[in-house]
mmCIF file with all atom_site columns, C-alpha atoms in Angstrom:
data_model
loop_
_atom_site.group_PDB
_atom_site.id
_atom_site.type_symbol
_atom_site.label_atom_id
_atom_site.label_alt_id
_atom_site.label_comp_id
_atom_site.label_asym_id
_atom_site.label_entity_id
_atom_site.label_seq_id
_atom_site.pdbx_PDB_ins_code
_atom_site.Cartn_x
_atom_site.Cartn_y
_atom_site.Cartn_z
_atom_site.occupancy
_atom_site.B_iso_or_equiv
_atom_site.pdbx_formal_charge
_atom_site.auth_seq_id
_atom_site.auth_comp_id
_atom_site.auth_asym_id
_atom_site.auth_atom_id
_atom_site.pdbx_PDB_model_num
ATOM 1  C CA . UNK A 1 1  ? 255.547 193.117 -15.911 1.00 83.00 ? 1  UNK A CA 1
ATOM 2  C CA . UNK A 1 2  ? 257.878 196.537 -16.652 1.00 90.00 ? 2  UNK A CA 1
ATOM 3  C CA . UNK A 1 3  ? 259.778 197.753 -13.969 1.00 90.00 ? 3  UNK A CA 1
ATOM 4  C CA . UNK A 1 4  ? 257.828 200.618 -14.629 1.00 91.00 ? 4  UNK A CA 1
ATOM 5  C CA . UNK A 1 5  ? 254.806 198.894 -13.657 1.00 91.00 ? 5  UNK A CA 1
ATOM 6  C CA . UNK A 1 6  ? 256.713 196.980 -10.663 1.00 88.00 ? 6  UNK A CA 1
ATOM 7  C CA . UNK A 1 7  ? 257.514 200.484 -8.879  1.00 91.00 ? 7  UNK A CA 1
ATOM 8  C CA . UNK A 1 8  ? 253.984 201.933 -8.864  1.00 90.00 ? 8  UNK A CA 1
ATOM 9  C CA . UNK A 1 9  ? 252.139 199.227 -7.559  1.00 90.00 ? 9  UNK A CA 1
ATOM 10 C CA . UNK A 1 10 ? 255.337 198.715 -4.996  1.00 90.00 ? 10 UNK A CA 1
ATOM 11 C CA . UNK A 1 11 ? 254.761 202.266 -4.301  1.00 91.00 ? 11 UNK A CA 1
ATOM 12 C CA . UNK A 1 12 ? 250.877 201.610 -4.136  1.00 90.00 ? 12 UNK A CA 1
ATOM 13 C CA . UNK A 1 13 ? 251.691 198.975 -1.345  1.00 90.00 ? 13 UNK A CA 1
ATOM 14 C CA . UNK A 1 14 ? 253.809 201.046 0.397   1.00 90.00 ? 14 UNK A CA 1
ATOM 15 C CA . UNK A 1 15 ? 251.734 203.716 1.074   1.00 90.00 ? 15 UNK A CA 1
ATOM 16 C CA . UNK A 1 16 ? 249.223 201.362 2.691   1.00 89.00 ? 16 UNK A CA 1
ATOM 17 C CA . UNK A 1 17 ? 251.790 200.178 4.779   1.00 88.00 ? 17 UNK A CA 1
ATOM 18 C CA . UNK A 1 18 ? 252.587 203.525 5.705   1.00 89.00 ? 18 UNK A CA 1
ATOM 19 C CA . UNK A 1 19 ? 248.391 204.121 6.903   1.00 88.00 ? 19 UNK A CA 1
ATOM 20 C CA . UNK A 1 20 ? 248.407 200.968 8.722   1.00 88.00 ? 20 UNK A CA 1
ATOM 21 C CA . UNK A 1 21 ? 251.644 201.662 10.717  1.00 87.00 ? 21 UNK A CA 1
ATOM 22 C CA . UNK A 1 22 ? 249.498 204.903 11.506  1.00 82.00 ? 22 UNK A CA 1
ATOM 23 C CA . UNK A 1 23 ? 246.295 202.788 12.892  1.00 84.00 ? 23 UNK A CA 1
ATOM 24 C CA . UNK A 1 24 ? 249.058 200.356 14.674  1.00 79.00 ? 24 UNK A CA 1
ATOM 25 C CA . UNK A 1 25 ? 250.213 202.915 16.435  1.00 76.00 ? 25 UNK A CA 1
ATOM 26 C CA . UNK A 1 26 ? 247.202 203.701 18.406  1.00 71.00 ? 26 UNK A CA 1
ATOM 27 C CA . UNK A 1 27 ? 246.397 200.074 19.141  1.00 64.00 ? 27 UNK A CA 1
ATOM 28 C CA . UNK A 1 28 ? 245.000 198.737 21.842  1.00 73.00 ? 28 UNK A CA 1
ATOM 29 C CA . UNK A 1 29 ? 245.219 194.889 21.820  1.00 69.00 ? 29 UNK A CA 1
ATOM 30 C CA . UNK A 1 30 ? 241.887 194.905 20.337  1.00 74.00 ? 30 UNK A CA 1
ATOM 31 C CA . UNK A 1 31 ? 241.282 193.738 16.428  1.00 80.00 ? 31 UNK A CA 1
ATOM 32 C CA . UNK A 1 32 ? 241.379 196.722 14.552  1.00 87.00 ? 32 UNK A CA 1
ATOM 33 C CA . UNK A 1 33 ? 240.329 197.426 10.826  1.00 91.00 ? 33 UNK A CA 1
ATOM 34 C CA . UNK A 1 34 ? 243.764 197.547 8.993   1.00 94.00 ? 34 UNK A CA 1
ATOM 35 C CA . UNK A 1 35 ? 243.514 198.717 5.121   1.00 95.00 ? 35 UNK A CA 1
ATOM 36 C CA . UNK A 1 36 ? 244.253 195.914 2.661   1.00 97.00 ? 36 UNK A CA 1
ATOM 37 C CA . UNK A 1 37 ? 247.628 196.272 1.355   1.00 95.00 ? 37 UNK A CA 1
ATOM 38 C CA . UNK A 1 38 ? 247.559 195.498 -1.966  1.00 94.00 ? 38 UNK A CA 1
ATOM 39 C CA . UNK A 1 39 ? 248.704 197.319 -5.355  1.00 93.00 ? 39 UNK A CA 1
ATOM 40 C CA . UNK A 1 40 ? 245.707 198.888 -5.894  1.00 94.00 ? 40 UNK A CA 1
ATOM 41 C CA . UNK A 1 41 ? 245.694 202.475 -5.217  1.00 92.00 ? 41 UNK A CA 1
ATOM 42 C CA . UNK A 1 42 ? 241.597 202.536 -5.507  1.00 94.00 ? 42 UNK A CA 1
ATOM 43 C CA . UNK A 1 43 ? 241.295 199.718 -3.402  1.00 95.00 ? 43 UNK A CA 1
ATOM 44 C CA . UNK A 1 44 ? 239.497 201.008 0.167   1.00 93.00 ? 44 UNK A CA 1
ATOM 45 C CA . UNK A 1 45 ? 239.073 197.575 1.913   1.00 96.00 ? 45 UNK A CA 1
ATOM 46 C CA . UNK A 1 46 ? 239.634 196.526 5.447   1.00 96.00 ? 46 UNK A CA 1
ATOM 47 C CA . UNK A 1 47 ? 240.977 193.687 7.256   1.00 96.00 ? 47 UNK A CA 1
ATOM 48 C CA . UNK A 1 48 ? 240.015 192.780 10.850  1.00 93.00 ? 48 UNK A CA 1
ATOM 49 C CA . UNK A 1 49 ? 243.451 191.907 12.837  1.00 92.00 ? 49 UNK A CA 1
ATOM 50 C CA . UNK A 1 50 ? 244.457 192.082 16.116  1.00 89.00 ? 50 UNK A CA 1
ATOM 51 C CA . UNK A 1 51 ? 247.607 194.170 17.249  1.00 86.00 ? 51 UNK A CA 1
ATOM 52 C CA . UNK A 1 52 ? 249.878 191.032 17.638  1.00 88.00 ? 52 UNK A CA 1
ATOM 53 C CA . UNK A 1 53 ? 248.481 189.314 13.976  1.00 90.00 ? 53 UNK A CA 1
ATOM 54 C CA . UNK A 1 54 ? 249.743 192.482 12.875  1.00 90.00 ? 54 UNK A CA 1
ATOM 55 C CA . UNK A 1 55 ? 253.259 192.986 14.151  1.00 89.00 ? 55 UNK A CA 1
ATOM 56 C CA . UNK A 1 56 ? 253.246 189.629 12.954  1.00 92.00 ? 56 UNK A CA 1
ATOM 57 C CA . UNK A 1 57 ? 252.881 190.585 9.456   1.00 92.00 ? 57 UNK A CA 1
ATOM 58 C CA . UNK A 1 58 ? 255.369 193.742 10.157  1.00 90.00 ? 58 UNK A CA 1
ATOM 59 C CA . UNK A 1 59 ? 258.008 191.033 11.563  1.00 93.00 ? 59 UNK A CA 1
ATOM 60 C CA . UNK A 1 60 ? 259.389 190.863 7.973   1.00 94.00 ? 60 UNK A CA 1
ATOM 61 C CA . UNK A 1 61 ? 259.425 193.820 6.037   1.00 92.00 ? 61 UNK A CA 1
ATOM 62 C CA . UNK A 1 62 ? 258.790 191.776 2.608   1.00 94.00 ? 62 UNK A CA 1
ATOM 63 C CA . UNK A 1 63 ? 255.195 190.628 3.800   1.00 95.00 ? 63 UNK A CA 1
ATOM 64 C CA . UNK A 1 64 ? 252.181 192.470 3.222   1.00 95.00 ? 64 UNK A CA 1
ATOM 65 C CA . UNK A 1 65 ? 248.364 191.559 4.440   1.00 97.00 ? 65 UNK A CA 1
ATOM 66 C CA . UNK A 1 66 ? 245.475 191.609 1.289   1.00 97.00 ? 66 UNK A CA 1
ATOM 67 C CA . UNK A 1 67 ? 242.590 189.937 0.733   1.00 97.00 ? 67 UNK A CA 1
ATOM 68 C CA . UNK A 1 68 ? 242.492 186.874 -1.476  1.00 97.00 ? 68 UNK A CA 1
ATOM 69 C CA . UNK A 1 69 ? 242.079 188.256 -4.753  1.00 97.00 ? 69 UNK A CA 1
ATOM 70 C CA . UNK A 1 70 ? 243.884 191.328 -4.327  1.00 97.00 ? 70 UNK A CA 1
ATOM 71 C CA . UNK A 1 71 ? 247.732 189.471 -4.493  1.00 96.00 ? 71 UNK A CA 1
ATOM 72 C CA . UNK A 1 72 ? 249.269 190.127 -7.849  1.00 94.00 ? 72 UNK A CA 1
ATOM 73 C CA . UNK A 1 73 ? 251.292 187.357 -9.955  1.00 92.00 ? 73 UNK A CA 1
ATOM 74 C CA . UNK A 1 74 ? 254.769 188.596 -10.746 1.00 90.00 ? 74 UNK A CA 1
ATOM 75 C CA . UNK A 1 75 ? 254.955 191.063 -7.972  1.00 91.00 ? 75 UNK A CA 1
ATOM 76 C CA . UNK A 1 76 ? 254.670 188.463 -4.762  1.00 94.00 ? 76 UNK A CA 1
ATOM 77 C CA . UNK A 1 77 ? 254.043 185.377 -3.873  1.00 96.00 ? 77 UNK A CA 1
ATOM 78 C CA . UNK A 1 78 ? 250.788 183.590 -1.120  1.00 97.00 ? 78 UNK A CA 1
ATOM 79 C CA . UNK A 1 79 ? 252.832 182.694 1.889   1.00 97.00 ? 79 UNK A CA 1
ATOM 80 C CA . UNK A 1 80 ? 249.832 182.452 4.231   1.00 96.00 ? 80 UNK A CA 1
ATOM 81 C CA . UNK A 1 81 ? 246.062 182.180 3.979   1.00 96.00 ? 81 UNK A CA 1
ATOM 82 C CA . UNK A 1 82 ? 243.576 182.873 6.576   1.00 94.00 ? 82 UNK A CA 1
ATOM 83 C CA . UNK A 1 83 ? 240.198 182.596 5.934   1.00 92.00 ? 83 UNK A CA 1
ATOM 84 C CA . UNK A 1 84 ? 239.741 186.655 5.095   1.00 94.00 ? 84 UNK A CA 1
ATOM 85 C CA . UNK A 1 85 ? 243.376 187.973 4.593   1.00 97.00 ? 85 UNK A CA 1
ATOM 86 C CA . UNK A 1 86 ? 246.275 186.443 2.624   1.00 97.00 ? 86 UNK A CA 1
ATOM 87 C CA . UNK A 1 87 ? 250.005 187.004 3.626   1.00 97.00 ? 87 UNK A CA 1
ATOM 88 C CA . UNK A 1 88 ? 251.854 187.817 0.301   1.00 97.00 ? 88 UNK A CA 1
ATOM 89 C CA . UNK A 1 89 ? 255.794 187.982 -0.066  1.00 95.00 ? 89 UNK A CA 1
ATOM 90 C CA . UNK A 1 90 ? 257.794 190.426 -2.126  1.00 87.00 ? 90 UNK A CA 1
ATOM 91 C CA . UNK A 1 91 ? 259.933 188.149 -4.412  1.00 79.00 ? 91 UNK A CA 1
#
């Protein structure tokens, strides 16, 4: 993969990030519908998780939350998998 490439589907991620930090913020403690955050800028998916599973994710700022098939080889690595959501690792 080009650096290039790397960047824009880091960037891609990032902005997800950025909308789920947005939903997080007005959490209740209920599950919530968080957007996948994969490299996929088309991708419009959502992943059930509570407040806490969330922070969880947010604990280290080189894990993301996608849904298995969405992780991409070369860019990060499976760290976790849940029966509807992956937890992928920047490398």
């Amino acid at each position: 993969m080009d650096e290039v490439t790397r960047k824009r589907l880091e960037h891609n991620e990032q902005v997800f990030r950025a909308v789920n930090e947005e939903i997080d913020d007005g959490a209740d403690g209920t599950a919530r519908a968080y957007v996948c955050e994969c490299a996929d800028a088309a991708c419009t998916e959502t992943i059930r998780l509570t407040e806490a599973e969330y922070r969880a994710v947010r604990a280290d700022p080189n894990r993301y939350v996608v849904l298995p098939g969405h992780e991409v080889a070369g860019l990060e690595q499976v760290v976790q998998r849940a029966s509807d959501h992956l937890l992928v690792e920047k490398h």
